Structures are given as structure tokens and as C-alpha cells.
Short mmCIF file of C-alpha atoms in Angstrom, two decimals:
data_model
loop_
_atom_site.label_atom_id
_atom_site.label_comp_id
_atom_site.label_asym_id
_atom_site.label_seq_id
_atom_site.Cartn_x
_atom_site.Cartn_y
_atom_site.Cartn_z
CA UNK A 1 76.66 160.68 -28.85
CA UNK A 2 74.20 157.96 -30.39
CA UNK A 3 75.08 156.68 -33.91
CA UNK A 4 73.27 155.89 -36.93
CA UNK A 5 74.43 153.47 -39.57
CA UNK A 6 72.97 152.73 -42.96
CA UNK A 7 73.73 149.06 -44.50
CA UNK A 8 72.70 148.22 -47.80
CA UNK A 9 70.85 144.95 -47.69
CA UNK A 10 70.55 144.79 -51.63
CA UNK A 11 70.05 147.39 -54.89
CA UNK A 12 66.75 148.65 -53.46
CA UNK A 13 66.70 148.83 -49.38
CA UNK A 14 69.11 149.56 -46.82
CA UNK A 15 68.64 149.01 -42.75
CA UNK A 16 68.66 152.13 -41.19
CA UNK A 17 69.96 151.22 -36.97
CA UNK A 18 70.83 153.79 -34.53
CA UNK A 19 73.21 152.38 -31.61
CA UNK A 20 72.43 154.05 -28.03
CA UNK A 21 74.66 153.57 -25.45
CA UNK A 22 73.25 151.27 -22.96
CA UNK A 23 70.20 149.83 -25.48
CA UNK A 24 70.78 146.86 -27.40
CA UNK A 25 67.07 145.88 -28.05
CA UNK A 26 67.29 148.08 -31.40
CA UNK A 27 67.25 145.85 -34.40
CA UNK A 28 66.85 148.93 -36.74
CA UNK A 29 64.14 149.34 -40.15
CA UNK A 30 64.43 148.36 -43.48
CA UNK A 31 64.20 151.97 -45.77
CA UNK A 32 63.97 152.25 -49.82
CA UNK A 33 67.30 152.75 -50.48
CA UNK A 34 66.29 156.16 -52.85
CA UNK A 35 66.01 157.73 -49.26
CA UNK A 36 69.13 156.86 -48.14
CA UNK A 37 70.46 160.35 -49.52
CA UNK A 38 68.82 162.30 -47.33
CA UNK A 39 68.61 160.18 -44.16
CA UNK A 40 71.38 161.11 -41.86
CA UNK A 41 73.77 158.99 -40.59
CA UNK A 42 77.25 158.68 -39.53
CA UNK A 43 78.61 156.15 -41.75
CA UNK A 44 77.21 153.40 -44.64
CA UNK A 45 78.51 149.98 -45.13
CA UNK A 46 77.75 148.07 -48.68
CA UNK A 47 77.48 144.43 -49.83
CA UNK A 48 81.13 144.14 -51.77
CA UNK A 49 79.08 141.94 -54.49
CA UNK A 50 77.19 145.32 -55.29
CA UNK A 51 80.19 147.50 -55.96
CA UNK A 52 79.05 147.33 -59.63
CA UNK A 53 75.96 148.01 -59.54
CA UNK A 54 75.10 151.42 -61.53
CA UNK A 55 71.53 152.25 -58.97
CA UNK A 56 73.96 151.48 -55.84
CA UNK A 57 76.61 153.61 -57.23
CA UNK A 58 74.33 156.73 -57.97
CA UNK A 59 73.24 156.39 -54.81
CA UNK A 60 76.49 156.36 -53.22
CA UNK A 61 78.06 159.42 -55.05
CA UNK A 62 75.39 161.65 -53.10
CA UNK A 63 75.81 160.26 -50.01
CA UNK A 64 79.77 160.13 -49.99
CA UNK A 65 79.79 164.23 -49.33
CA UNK A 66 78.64 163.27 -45.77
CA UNK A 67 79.27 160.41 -44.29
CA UNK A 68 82.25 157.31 -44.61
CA UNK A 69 81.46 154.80 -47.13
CA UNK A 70 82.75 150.87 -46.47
CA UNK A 71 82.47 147.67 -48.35
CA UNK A 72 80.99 144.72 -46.09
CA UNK A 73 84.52 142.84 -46.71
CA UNK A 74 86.26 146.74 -45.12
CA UNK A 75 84.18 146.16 -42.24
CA UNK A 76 84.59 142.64 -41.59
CA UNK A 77 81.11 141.56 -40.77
CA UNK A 78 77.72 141.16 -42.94
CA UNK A 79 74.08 142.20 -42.46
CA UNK A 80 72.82 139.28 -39.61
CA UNK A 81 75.94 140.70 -37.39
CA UNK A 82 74.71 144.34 -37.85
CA UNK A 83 71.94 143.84 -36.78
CA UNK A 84 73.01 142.07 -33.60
CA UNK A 85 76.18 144.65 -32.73
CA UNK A 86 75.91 146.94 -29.88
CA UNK A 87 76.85 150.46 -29.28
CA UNK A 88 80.08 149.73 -28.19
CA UNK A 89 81.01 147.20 -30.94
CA UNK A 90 79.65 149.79 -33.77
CA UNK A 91 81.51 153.05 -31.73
CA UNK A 92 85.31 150.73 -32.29
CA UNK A 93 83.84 150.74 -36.26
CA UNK A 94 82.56 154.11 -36.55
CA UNK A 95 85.91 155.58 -34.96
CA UNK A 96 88.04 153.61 -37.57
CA UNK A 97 86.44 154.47 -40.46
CA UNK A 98 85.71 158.35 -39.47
CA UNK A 99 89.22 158.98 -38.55
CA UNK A 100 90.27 158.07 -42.11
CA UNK A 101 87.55 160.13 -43.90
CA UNK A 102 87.88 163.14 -41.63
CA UNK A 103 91.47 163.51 -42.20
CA UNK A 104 91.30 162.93 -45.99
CA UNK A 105 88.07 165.49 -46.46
CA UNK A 106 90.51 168.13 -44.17
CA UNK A 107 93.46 167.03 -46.99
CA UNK A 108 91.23 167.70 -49.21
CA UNK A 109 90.42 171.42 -48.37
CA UNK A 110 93.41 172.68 -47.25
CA UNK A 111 94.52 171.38 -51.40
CA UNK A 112 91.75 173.45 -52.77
CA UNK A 113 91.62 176.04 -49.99
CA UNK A 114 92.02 179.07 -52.11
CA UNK A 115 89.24 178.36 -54.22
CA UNK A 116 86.96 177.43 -51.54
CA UNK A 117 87.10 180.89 -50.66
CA UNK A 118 86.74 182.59 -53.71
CA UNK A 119 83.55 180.17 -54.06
CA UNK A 120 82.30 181.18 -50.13
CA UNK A 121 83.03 184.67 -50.40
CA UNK A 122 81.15 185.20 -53.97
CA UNK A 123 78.03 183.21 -52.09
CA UNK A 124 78.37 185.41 -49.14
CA UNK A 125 78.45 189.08 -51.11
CA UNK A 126 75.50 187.36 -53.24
CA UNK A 127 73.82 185.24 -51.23
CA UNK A 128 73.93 184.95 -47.08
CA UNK A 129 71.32 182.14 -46.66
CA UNK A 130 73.28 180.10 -49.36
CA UNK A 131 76.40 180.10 -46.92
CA UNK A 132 75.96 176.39 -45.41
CA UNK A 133 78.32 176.17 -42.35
CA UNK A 134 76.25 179.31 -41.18
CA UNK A 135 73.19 178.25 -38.37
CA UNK A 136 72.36 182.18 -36.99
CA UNK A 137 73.70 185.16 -38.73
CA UNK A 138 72.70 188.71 -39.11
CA UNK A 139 71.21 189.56 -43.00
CA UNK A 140 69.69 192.96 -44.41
CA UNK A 141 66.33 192.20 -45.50
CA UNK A 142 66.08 194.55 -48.73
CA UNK A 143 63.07 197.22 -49.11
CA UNK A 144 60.31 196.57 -50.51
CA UNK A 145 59.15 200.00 -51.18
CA UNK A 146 59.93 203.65 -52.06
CA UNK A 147 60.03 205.12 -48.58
CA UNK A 148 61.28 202.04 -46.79
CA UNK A 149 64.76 201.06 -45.49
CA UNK A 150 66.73 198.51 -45.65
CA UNK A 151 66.20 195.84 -42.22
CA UNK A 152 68.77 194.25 -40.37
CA UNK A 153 67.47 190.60 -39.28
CA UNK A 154 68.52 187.50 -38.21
CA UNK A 155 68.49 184.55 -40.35
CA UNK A 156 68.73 180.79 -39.09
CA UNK A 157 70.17 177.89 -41.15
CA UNK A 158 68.59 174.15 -40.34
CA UNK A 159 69.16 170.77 -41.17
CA UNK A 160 71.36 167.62 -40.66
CA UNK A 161 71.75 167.00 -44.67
CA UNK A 162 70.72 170.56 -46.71
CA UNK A 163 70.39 173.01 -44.63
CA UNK A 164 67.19 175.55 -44.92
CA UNK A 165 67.71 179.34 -44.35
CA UNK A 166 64.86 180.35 -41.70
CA UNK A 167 63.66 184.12 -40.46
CA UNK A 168 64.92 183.75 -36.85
CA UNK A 169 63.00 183.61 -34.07
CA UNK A 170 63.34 184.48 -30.06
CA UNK A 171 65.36 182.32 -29.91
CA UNK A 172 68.03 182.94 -32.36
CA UNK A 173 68.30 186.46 -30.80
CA UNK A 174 68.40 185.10 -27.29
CA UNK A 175 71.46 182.69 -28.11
CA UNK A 176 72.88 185.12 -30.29
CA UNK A 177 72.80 187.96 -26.99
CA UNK A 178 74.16 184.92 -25.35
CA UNK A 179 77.44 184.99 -27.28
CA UNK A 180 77.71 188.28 -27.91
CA UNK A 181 80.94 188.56 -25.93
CA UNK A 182 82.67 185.73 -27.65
CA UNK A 183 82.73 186.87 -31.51
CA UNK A 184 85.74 188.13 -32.97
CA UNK A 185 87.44 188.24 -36.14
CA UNK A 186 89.10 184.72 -35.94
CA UNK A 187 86.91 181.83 -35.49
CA UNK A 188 86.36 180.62 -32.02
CA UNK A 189 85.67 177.37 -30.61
CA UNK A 190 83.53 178.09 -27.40
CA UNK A 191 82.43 174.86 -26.32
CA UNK A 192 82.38 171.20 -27.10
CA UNK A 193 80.65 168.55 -25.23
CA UNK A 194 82.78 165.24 -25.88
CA UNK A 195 80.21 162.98 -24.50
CA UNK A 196 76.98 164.33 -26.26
CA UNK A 197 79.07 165.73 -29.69
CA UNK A 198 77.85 169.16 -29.53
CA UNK A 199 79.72 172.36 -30.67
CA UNK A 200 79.42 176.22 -30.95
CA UNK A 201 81.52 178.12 -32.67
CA UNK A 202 81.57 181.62 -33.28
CA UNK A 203 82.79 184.19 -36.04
CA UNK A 204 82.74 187.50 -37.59
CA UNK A 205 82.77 187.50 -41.33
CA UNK A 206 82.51 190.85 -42.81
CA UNK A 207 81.72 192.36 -39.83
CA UNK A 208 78.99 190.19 -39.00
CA UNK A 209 78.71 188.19 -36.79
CA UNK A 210 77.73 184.51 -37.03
CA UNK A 211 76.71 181.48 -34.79
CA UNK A 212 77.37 177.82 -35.29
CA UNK A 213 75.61 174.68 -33.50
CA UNK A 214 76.86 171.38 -34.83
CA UNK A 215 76.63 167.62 -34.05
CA UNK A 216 80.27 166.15 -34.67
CA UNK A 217 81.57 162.92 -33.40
CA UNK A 218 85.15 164.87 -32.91
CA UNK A 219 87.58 167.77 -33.32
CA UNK A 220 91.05 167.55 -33.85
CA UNK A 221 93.61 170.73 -34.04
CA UNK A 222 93.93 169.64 -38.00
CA UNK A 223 89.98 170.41 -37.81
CA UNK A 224 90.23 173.31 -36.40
CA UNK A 225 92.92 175.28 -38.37
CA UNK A 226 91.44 174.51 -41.25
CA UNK A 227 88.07 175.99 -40.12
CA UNK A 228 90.22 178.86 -39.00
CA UNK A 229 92.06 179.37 -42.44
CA UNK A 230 88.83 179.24 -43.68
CA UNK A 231 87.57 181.75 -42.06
CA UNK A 232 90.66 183.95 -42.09
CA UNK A 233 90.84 183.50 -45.84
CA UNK A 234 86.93 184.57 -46.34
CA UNK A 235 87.69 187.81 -43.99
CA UNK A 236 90.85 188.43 -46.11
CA UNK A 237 89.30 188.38 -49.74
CA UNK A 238 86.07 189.92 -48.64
CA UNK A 239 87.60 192.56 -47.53
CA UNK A 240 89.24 193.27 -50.16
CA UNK A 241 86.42 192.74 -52.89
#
């Protein structure tokens, strides 16, 4: 799984570097740092002079909802050093500071679990495409007119930052035939591809079933039974609304 780390050279730009295994020539590209937002990447590192600054910490309070946030001084090495690490050297960094945030975001849920799912399962009964773990689903695309009915369809959920509901395509019904056999009430963990980071997951929520795709660096048991209870909990309350 290649990385991509954002490090904020000053109040206005950040260097945007991807590490690939194997490829060391990459020196990265200086970005405004008003896109740094909606750029994805795995983790940001910040000049510790800057913690002050009001622009840097705007910017920071979006970004901290998906990816590990470290000071320069954290880290232990400034901007000329980035720019010169490999994949290997920035995998050791990336590991530290994920495990950290991963387990503290999971803490985090499991404290405000309950009304997670009152908030999911209101979005669900009033709003499908709104549901943001979701990447294929089945919806009912209401009538337009008198003498029409009601259409089942499949919807498809994109993107690495904010995700976009789509109308799906082939080949969201092709991949959803594919897994037909493995949804069930409790979530399911079909595969995951250590090496490249990939993972599909399956569910039925409400008697519907739904398909997720994701790029994650990891998944621990703590990861998954808190996707499960999740899940469980949605089924549970929706079920009974």
C-alpha cells in the first residue's frame, strides 16, 4: 500500500509526497495549503512554531476527521529530511502515528456508540445516499408520476474524502451478484489484501443489502467489533422504528 503524506512547509503551502515501495526518486509538490482539506492522505506533519497560528489551525480542524496529525518536534525530523525519506523510513512513521489515532477514533465510538446509531439510522430511514460508510447499496427510486411505481435501484457511493452518491452502473450490479452469497445480517469481513490495503465488507441493514470497498492501512479485532456493533446496533433500532 503506497502512502501519502502532507507537511506543512509554512501558513500557506504544504508538500504533498507519496512514498512507493521500491521508488525513492519522488521528491513530492508544493500545494496551497487551502487544498490540503480535501487532498487525501494518510497522515500530516506541522512545523511546531505554527501551532498558533489561527489559518493553520482552521485548516487542521477539517483535516483531523481523517487522517493523524503530528508536530515536526512528534516526528523527529523537519521538511529537508521529508523530502529525502524513503518508503520504508516513512511506513516505521506512518505505523506509529496511525496505531495511536486508530485506537483513540475506535475509543471514541464505542463512548458515543448509542448515539451514532440513532444519528445513522435517522439518515438511513431519511436519506440512503447520505449513509457514508455505504459504496453499493440497493435504494427505491420514488415515482414520479400518477401511474408509476416505485423502482428498486442500485446506488454507488465514491470518494476518498466526501463521498458522492452515484446511480450504479454494470458494474455495481456485477460485484454486487458477485457477493450475493456472502450478505447476512451481521457484518462480514470477506477479504482483505494486507499488502495492497484493500477490503470488502458486506452487510444487510434493513433488509438490504450493502457493499463496501475500502483502502485501509489495517484492521484490528478492536476495528472490527466496533464496525460490527455498529451495524448490529443500526439493525436493532431500525427495526424497531
Amino acid at each position: 500500500m503506497n502512502l501519502s503524506f502532507g507537511y506543512i512547509k509554512n501558513e500557506n503551502q504544504f508538500v504533498l509526497k507519496e512514498f512507493v515501495s521500491g521508488n525513492s526518486d519522488n521528491k513530492g509538490k508544493i500545494l496551497d495549503l487551502e487544498d490540503l482539506a480535501t487532498t487525501p492522505v494518510q497522515a500530516v506533519i506541522y512545523p511546531e512554531e505554527l501551532n498558533q497560528s489561527q489559518s493553520l489551525i482552521s485548516v487542521l480542524s477539517d483535516v483531523k476527521k481523517f487522517a493523524p496529525i503530528k508536530s515536526d518536534k512528534e516526528i523527529g525530523f523537519a521538511i529537508d529530511q521529508f523530502e529525502s525519506m524513503n518508503f520504508e523510513q516513512m511506513q516505521t512513521v506512518f505505523t506509529k502515528t496511525r496505531d495511536n489515532w486508530v485506537l483513540n477514533n475506535n475509543l471514541s465510538l464505542m463512548e458515543n456508540l448509542f448515539a451514532t446509531i440513532d444519528h445513522m439510522t435517522t439518515l438511513l430511514h431519511a436519506d440512503r445516499t447520505a449513509f457514508s460508510l455505504t459504496v453499493i447499496f440497493n435504494d427505491l427510486k420514488k415515482a414520479t408520476k400518477e401511474h408509476e411505481k416505485d423502482k428498486l435501484i442500485k446506488v454507488k457511493v465514491e470518494g476518498e474524502i466526501l463521498p458522492s452518491p452515484l446511480p450504479g452502473d454494470d458494474f455495481s450490479d456485477q460485484v454486487m451478484k458477485h457477493y450475493e452469497s456472502s450478505f447476512h445480517a451481521g457484518l462480514e469481513f470477506v477479504a482483505f489484501d494486507t499488502d495492497k490495503g484493500e477490503l470488502v465488507a458486506t452487510v444487510t441493514i434493513l433488509k438490504s443489502p450493502v457493499l463496501m470497498m475500502a483502502k485501509v492501512a489495517s484492521l484490528t479485532r478492536l476495528q472490527k467489533a466496533t464496525l460490527a456493533a455498529l451495524f448490529d446496533g443500526i439493525n436493532a433500532h431500525g427495526n424497531r422504528s
